[in-house]
mmCIF file of C-alpha atoms in Angstrom:
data_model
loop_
_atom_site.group_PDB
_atom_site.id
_atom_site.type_symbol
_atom_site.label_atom_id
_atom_site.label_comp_id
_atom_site.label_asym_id
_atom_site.label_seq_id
_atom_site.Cartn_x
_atom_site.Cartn_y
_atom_site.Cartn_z
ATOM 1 C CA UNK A 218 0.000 0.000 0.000
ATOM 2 C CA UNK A 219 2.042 3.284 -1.263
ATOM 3 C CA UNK A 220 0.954 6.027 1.332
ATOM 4 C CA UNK A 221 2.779 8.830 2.246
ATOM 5 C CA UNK A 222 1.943 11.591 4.442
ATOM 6 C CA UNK A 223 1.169 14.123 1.725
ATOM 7 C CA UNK A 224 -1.346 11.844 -0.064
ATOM 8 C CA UNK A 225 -3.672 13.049 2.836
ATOM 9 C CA UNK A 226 -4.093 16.380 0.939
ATOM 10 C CA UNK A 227 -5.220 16.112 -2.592
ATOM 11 C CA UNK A 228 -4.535 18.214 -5.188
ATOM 12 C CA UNK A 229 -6.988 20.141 -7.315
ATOM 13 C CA UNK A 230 -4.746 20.912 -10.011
ATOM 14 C CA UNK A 231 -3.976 18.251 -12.877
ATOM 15 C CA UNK A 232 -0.626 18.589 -13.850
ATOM 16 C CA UNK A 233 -1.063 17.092 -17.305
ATOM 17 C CA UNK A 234 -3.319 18.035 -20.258
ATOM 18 C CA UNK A 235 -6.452 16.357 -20.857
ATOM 19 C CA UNK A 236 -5.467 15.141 -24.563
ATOM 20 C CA UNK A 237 -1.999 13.676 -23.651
ATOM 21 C CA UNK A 238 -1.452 10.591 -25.617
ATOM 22 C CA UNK A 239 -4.899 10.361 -25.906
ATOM 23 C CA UNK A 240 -4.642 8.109 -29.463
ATOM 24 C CA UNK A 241 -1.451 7.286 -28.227
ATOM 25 C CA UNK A 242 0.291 4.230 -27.141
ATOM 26 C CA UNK A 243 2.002 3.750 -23.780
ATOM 27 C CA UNK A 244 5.701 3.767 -25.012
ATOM 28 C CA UNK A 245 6.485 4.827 -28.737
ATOM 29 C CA UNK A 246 7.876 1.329 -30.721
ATOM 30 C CA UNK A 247 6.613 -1.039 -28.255
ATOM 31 C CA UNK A 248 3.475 -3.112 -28.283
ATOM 32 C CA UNK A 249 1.450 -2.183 -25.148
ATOM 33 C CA UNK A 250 1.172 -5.915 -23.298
ATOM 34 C CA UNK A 251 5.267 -4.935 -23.443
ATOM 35 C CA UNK A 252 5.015 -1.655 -21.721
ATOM 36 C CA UNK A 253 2.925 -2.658 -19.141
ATOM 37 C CA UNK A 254 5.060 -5.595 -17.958
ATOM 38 C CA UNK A 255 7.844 -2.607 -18.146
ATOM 39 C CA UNK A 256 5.543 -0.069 -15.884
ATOM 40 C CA UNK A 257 4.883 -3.509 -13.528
ATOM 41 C CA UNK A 258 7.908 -2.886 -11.557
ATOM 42 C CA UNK A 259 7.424 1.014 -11.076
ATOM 43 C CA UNK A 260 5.652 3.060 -7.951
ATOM 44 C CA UNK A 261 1.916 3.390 -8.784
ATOM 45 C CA UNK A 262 2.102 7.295 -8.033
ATOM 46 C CA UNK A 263 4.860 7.742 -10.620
ATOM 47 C CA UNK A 264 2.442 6.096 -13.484
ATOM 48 C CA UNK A 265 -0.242 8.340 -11.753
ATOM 49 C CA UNK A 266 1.452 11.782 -12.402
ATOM 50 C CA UNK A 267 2.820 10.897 -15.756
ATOM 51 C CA UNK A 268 -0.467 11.065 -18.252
ATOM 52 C CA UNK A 269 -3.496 10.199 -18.670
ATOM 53 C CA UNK A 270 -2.986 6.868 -20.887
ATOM 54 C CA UNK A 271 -0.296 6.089 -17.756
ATOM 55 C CA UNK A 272 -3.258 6.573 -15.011
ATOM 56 C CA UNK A 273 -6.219 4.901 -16.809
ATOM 57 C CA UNK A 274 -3.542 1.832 -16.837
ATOM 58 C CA UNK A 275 -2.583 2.004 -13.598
ATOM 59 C CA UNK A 276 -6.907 1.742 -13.016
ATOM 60 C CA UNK A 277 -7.358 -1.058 -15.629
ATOM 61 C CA UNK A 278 -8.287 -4.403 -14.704
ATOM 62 C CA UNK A 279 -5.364 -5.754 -16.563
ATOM 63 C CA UNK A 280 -2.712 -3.799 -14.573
ATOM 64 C CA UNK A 281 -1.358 -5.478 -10.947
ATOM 65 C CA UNK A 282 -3.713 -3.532 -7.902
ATOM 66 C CA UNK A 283 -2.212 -1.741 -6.106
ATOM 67 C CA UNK A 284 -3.725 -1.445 -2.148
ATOM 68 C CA UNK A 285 -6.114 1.109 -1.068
ATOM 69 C CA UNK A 286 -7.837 1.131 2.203
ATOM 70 C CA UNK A 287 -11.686 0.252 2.783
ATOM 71 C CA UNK A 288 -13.675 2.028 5.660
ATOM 72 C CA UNK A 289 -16.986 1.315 7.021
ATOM 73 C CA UNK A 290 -18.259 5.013 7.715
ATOM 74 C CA UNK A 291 -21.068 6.373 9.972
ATOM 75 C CA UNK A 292 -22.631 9.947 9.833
ATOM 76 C CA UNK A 293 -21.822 12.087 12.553
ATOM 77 C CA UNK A 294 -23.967 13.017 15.119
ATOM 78 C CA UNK A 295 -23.427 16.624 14.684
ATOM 79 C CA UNK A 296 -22.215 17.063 10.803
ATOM 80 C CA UNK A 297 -21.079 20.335 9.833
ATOM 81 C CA UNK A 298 -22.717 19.582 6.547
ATOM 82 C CA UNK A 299 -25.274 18.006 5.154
ATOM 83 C CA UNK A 300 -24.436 14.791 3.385
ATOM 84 C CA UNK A 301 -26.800 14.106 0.260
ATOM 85 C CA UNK A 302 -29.206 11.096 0.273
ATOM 86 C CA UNK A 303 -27.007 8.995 -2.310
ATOM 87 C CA UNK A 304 -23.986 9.053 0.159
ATOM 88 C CA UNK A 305 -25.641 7.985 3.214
ATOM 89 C CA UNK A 306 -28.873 5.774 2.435
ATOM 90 C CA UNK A 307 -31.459 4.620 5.412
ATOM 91 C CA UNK A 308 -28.371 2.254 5.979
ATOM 92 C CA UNK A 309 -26.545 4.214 8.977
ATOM 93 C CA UNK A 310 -23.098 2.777 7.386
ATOM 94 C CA UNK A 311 -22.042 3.501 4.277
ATOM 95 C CA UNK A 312 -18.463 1.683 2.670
ATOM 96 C CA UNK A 313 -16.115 3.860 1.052
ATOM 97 C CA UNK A 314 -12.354 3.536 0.012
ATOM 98 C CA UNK A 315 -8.941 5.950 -0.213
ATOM 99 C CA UNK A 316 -6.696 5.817 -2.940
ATOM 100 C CA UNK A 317 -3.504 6.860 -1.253
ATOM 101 C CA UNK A 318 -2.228 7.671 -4.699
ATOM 102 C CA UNK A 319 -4.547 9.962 -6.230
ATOM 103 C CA UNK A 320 -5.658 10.559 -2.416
ATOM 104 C CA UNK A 321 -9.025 10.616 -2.454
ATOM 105 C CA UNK A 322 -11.953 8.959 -1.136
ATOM 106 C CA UNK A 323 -14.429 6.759 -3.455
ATOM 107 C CA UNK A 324 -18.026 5.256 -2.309
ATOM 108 C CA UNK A 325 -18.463 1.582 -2.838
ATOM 109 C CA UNK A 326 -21.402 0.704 -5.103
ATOM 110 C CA UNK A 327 -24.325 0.273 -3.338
ATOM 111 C CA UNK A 328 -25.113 -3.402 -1.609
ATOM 112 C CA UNK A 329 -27.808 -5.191 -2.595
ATOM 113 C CA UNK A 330 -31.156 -4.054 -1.349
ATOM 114 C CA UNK A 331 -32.818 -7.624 -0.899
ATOM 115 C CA UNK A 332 -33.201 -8.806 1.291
ATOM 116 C CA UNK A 333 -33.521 -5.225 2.821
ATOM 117 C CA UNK A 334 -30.471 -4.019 4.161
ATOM 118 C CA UNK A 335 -29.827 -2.080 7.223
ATOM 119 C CA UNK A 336 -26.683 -1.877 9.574
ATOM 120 C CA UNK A 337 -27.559 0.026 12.691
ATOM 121 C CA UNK A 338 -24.775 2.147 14.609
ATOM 122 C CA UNK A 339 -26.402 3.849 17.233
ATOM 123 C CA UNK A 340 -30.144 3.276 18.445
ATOM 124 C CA UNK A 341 -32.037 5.859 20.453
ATOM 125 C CA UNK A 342 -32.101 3.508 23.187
ATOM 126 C CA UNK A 343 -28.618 3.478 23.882
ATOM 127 C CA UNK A 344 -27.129 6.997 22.884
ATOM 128 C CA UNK A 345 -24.115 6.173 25.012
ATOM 129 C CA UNK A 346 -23.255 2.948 23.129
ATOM 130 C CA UNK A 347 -22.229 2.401 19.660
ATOM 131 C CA UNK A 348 -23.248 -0.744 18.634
ATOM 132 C CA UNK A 349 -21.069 -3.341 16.948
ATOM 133 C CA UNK A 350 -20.302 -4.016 13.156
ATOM 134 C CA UNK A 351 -18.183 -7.104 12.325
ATOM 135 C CA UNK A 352 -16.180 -6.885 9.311
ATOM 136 C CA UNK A 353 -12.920 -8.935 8.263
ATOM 137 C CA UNK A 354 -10.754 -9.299 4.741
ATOM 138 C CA UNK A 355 -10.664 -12.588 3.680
ATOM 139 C CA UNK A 356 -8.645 -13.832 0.082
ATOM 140 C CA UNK A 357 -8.875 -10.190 -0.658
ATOM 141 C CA UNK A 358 -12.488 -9.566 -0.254
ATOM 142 C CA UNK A 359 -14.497 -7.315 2.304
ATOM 143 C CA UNK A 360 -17.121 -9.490 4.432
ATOM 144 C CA UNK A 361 -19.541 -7.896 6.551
ATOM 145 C CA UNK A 362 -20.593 -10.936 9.141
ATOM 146 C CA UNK A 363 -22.562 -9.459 12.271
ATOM 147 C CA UNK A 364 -24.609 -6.309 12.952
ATOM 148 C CA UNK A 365 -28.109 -5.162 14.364
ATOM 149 C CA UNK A 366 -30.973 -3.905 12.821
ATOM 150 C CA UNK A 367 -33.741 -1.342 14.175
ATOM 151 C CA UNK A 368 -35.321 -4.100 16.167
ATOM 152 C CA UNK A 369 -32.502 -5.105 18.078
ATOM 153 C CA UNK A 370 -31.924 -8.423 15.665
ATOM 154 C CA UNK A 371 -29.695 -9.948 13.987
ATOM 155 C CA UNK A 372 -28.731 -7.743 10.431
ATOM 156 C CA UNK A 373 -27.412 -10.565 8.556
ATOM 157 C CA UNK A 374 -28.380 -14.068 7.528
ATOM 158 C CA UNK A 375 -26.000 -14.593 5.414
ATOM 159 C CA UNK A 376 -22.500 -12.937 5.088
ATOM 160 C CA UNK A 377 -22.191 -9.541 2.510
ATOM 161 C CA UNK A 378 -19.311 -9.681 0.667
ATOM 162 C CA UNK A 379 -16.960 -7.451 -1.857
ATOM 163 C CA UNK A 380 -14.733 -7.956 -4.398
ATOM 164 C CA UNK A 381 -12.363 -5.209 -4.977
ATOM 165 C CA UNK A 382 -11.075 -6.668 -8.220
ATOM 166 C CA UNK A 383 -14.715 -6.939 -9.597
ATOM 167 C CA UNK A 384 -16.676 -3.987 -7.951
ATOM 168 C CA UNK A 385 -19.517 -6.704 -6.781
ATOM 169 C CA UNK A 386 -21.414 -6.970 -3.718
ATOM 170 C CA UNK A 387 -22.977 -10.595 -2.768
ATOM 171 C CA UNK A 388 -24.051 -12.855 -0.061
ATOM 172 C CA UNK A 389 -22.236 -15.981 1.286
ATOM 173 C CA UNK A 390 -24.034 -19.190 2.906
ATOM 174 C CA UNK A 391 -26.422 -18.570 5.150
ATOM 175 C CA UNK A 392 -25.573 -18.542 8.553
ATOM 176 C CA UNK A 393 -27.363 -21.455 10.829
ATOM 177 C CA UNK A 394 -27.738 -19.516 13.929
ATOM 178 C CA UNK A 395 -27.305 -15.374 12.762
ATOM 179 C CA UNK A 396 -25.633 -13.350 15.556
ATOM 180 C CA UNK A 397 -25.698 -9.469 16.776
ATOM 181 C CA UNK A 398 -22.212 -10.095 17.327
ATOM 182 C CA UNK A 399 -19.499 -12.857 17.961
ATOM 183 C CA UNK A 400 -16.164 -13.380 17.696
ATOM 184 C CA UNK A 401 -14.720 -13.340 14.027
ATOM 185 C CA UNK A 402 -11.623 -13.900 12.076
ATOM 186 C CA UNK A 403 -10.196 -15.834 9.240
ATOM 187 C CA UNK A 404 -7.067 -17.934 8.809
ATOM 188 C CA UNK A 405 -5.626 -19.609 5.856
ATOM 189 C CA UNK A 406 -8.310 -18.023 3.660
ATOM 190 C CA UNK A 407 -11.307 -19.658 5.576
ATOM 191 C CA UNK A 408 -13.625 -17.482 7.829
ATOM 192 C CA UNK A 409 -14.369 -18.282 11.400
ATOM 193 C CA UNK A 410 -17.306 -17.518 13.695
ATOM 194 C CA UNK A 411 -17.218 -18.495 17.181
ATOM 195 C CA UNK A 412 -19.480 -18.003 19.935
ATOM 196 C CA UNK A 413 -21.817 -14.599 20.549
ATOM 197 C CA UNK A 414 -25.251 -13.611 20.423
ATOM 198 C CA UNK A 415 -28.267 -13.340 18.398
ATOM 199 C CA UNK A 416 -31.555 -11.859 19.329
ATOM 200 C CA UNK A 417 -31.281 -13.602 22.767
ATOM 201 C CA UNK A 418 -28.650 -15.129 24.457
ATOM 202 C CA UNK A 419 -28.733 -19.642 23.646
ATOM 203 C CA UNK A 420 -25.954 -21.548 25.651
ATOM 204 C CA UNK A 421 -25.194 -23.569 21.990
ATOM 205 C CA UNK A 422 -24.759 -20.697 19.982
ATOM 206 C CA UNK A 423 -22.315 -18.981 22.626
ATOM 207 C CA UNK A 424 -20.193 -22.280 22.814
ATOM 208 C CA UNK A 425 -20.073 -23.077 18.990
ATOM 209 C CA UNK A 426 -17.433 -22.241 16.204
ATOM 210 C CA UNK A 427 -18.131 -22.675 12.587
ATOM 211 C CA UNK A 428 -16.501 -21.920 9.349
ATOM 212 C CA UNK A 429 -16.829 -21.233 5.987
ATOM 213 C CA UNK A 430 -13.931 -22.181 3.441
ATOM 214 C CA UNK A 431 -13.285 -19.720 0.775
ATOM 215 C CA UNK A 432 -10.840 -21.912 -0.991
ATOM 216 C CA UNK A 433 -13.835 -24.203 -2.400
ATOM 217 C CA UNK A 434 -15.460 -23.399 -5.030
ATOM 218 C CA UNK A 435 -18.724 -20.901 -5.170
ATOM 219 C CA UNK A 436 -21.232 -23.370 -5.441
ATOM 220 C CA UNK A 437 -19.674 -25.681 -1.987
ATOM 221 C CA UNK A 438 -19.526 -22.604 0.130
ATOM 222 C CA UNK A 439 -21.007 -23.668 3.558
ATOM 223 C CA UNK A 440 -20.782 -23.614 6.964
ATOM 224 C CA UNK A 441 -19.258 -26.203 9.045
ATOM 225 C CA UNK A 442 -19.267 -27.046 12.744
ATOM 226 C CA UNK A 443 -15.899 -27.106 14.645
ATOM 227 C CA UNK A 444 -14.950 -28.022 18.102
ATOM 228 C CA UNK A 445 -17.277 -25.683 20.549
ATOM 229 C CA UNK A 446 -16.086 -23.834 23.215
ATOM 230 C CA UNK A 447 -16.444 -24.939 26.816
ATOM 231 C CA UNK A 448 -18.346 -22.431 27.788
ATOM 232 C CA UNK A 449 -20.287 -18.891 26.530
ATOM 233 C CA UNK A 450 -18.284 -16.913 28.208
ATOM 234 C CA UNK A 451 -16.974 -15.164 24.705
ATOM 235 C CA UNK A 452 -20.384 -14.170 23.911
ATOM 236 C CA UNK A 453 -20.263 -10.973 25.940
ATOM 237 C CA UNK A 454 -19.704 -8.675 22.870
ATOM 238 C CA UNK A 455 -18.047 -8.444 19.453
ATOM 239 C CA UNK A 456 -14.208 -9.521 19.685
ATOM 240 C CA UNK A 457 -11.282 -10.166 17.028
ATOM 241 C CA UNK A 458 -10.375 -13.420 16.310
ATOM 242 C CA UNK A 459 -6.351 -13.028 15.351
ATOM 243 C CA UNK A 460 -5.576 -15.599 12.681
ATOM 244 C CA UNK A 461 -1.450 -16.322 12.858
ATOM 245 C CA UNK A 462 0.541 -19.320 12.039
ATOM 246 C CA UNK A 463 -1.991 -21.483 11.675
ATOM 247 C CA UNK A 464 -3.932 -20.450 14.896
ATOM 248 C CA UNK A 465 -7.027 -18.146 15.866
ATOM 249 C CA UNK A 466 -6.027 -16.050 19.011
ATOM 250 C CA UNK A 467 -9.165 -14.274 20.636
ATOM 251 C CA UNK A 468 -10.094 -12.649 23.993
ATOM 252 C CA UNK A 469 -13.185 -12.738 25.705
ATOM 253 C CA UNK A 470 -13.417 -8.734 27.061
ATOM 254 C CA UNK A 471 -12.031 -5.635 25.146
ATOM 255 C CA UNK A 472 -9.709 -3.305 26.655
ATOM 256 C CA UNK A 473 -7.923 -3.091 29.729
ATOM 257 C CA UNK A 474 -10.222 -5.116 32.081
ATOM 258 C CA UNK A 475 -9.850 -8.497 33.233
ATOM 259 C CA UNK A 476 -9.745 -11.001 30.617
ATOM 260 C CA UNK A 477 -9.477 -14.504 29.602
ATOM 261 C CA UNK A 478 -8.428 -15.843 26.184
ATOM 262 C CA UNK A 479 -8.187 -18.976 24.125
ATOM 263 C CA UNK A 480 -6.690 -20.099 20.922
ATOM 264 C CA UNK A 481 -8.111 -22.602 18.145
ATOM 265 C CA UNK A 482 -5.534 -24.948 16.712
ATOM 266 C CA UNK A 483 -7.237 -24.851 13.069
ATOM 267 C CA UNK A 484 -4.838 -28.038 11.701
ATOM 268 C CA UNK A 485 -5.823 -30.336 14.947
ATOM 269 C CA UNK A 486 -9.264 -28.511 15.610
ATOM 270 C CA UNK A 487 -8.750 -28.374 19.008
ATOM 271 C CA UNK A 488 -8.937 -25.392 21.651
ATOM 272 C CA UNK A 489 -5.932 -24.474 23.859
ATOM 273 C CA UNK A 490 -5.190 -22.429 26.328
ATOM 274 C CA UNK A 491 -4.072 -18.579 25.391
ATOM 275 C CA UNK A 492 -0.384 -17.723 26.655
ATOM 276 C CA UNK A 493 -0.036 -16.294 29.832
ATOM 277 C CA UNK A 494 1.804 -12.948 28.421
ATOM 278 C CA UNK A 495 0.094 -13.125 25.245
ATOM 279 C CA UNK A 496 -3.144 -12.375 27.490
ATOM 280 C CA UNK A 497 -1.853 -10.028 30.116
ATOM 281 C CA UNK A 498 -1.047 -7.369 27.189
ATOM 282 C CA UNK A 499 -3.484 -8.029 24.767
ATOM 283 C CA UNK A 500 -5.142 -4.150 25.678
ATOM 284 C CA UNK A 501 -7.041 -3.069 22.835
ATOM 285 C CA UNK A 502 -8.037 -3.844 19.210
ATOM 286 C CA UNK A 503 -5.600 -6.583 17.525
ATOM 287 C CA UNK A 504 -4.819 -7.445 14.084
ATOM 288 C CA UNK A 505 -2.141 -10.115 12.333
ATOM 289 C CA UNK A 506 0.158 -8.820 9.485
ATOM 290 C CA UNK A 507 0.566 -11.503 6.662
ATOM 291 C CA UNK A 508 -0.628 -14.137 9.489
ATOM 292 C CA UNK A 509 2.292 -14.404 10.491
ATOM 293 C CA UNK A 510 2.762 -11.555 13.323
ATOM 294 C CA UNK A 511 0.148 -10.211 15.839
ATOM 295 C CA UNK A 512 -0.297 -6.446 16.623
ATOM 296 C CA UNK A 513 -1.888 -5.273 19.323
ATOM 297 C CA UNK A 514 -2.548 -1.044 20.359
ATOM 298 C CA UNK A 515 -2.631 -0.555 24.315
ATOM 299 C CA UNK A 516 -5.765 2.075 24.251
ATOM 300 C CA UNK A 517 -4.844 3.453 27.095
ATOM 301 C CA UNK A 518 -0.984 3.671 26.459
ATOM 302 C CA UNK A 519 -1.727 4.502 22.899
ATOM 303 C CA UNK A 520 1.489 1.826 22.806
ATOM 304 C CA UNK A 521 1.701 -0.433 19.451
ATOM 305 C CA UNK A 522 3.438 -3.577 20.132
ATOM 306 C CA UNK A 523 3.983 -6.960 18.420
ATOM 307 C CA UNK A 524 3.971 -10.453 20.160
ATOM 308 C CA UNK A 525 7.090 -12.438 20.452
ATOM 309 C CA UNK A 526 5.580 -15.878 20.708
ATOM 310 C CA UNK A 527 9.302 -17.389 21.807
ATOM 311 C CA UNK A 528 8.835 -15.335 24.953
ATOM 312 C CA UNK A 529 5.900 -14.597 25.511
ATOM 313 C CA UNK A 530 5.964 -10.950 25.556
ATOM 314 C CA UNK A 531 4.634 -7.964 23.450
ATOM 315 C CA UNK A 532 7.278 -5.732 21.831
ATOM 316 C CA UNK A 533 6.583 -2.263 21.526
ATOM 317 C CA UNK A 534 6.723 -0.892 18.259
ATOM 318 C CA UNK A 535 6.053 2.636 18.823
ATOM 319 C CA UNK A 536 3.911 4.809 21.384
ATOM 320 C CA UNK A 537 2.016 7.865 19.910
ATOM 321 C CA UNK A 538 -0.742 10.134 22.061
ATOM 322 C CA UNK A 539 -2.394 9.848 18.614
ATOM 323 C CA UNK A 540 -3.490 5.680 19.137
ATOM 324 C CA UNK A 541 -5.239 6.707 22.482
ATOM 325 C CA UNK A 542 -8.050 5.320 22.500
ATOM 326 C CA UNK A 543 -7.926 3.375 19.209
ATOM 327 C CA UNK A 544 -10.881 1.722 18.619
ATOM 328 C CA UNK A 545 -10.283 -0.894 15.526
ATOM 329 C CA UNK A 546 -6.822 -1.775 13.455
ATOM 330 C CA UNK A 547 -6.179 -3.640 10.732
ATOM 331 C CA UNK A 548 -2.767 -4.367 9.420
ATOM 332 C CA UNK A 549 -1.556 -5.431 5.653
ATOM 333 C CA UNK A 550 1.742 -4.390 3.200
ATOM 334 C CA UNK A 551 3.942 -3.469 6.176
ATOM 335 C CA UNK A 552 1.214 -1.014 7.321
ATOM 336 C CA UNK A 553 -0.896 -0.907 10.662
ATOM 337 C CA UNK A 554 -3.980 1.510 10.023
ATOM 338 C CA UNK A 555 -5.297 2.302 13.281
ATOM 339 C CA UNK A 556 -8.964 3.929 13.519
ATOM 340 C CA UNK A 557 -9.103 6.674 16.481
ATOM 341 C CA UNK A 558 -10.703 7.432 19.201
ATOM 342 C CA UNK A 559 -14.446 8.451 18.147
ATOM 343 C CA UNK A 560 -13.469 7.201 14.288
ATOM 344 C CA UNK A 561 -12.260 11.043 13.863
ATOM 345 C CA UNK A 562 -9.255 9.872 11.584
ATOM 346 C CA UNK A 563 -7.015 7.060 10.482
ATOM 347 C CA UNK A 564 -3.613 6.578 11.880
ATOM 348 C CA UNK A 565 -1.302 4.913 9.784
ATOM 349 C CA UNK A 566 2.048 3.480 11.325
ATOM 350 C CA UNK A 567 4.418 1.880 8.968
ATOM 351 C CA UNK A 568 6.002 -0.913 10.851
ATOM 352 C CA UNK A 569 8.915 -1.988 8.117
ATOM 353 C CA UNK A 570 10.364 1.570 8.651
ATOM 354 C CA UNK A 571 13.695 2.526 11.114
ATOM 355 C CA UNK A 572 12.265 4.758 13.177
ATOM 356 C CA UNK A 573 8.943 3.877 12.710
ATOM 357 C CA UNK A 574 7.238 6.505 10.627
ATOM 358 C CA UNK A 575 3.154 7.645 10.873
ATOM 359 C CA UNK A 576 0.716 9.681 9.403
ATOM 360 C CA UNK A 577 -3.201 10.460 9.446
ATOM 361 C CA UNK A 578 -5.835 10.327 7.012
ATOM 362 C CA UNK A 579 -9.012 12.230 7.188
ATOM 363 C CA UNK A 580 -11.744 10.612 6.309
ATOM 364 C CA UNK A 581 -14.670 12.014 4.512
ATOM 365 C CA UNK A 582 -16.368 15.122 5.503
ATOM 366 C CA UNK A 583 -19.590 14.521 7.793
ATOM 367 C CA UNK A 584 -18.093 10.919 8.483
ATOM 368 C CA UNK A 585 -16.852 8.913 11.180
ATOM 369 C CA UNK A 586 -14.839 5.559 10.577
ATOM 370 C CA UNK A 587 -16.181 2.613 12.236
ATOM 371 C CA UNK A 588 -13.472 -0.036 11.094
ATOM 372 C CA UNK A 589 -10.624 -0.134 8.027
ATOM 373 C CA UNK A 590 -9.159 -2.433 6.084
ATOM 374 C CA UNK A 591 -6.412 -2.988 3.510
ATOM 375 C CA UNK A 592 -7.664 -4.456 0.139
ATOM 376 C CA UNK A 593 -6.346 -4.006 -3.757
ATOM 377 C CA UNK A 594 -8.174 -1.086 -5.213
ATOM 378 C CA UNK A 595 -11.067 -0.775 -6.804
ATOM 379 C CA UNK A 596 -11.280 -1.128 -10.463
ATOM 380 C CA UNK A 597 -12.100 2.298 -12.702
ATOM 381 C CA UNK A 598 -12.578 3.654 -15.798
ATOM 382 C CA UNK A 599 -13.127 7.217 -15.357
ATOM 383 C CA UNK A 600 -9.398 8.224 -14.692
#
């Protein structure tokens, strides 16, 4: 994902002419499937500032994606603005992405409208409390798993997914028993839903796990039981199931209170007991890099540290006043995108950097972010 910290500003001024190499191809004496396989191997926001021809390549569904992030938004209480009906439907979440190279943010098409949809955020009920909307990535596609509606049910029967690649909203299998919340994760491209709570609390439901195996094809999606948990205790509210090395590491409570945690062995499908250290710091919203690393922001520290599974210790990566409070991460292409305290911005830290560097993204006026994610870009043909 090519961010840097001025893509958070974007320009209004196009520093090419609208009929460059219009009629043109790519690179004089060379057939075009050539010239891309040359441009392959440069930075997406050089092929963006070239030309035109250049930048309606670098959107072309033949031309390697490059990594944008995704953002479930909600309106503000108190916009300064008023957003037009086509931006923000009855739905009170709306999906949008940034292009960190043209820096700018793009709404999703719409998702499907039947069965009706509607994602709740906040009911009048409880004006204190934002309520919960699960989302993971999963073989590079968005899935929306657990929300609530008006009614105080269960939002989805089935999963809502998106394809980047394709610009296509569908459902997955239906879900046996649909939840208000849960824990949820993915490992080895297969999605996992354990535990939680539908429109009132059942002791099977809170102990189960199932999953659903994107690696088969379309038509043998399903959902599958697992080995249950021993008791409901994880079906208190929605928590992050960490998929690493072949393992799905989850705690039971958010934040800094007392918690107990557990990790699913997905190769013997078997529960174990969560590490005593790995527990003891796990402080805030966590998220794996590559599956191969866990990340975890200390919301009260505002600390970012990594788990060292040989000693069984978190690692701190960097502290910033700025991850406070951090509500949601999600981490992919070296990056850890961190979503702030009242979803007010979008703190990027990139982790492969000496020292560590970090910048914010805004996101769209009248918005707040409710969770992020790191996906290849969208496909377009209007650049």
């Amino acid at each position: 994902m090519e961010i840097t910290v001025q893509c958070c500003k974007q320009s209004k001024n196009d520093p090419f002419d609208d009929n460059d190499s219009e009629n043109g191809t790519l690179l004089p004496g060379l057939p075009d499937d050539l010239a891309q396989r040359c441009f392959s191997s440069l930075s997406p926001s050089l092929l963006f500032s070239v030309c035109h021809s250049w930048r309606r390549l670098l959107y072309s569904p033949s031309f390697p994606p490059f990594f944008s992030l995704y953002a479930l938004l909600s309106p503000l209480h108190n916009p300064t603005m008023a957003l037009p009906r086509e931006v923000v439907p009855q739905s009170s979440i709306v999906f949008f992405s940034f292009d960190p190279i043209s820096s700018s943010w793009r709404p999703l098409p719409s998702p499907p409208q039947n069965p009706s949809f509607h994602l709740l955020r906040r009911h009048p009920s409880f004006l204190s409390r934002n309520l919960p909307i699960q989302s993971l990535t999963v073989s590079n596609h968005l899935i929306v798993i657990a929300a609530t509606t008006q009614n105080l049910f269960p939002a989805l029967s089935s999963p809502l997914v998106f394809h980047p690649e394709s610009n296509i909203w569908f459902y997955g299998p239906q879900i046996s028993a649909p939840r208000r919340w849960c824990a949820a994760g993915s490992a080895q491209d297969v999605v996992y839903m354990a535990s939680g709570f539908g429109s009132h609390y059942q002791g099977d439901v809170a102990r189960s796990l199932e999953q659903w195996d994107l690696n088969k094809k379309r038509e043998n999606w399903g959902w599958q039981n697992k080995a249950g948990l021993k008791d409901g205790r994880f079906s208190r509210e929605a928590v992050e199931a960490v998929g690493c090395r072949g393992k799905l590491c989850m705690v039971n409570v958010k934040g800094n209170a007392l918690k107990e945690g557990a990790v699913y062995n997905v190769g013997l499908d078997k529960w174990e007991d969560m590490p005593v250290g790995m527990v003891a710091g796990w402080n805030g919203p966590a998220a794996s890099m590559d599956e191969d690393e866990i990340y975890v922001i200390d919301e009260v520290k505002g600390r970012l540290s990594k788990y060292d599974g040989e000693k069984d210790c978190w690692v701190k990566v960097i502290e910033l006043e700025q991850l406070k409070r951090a509500e949601h991460i999600a981490a992919g292409r070296g990056k850890i995108c961190a979503v702030s305290a009242k979803g007010e911005r979008i703190i990027v830290v990139d982790v492969r950097d000496k020292p560590t560097r970090f910048w914010e993204v805004e996101p769209p006026c009248g918005l707040e972010v409710v969770a992020v994610h790191v996906l290849p870009r969208m496909i377009s043909r209007q650049h």
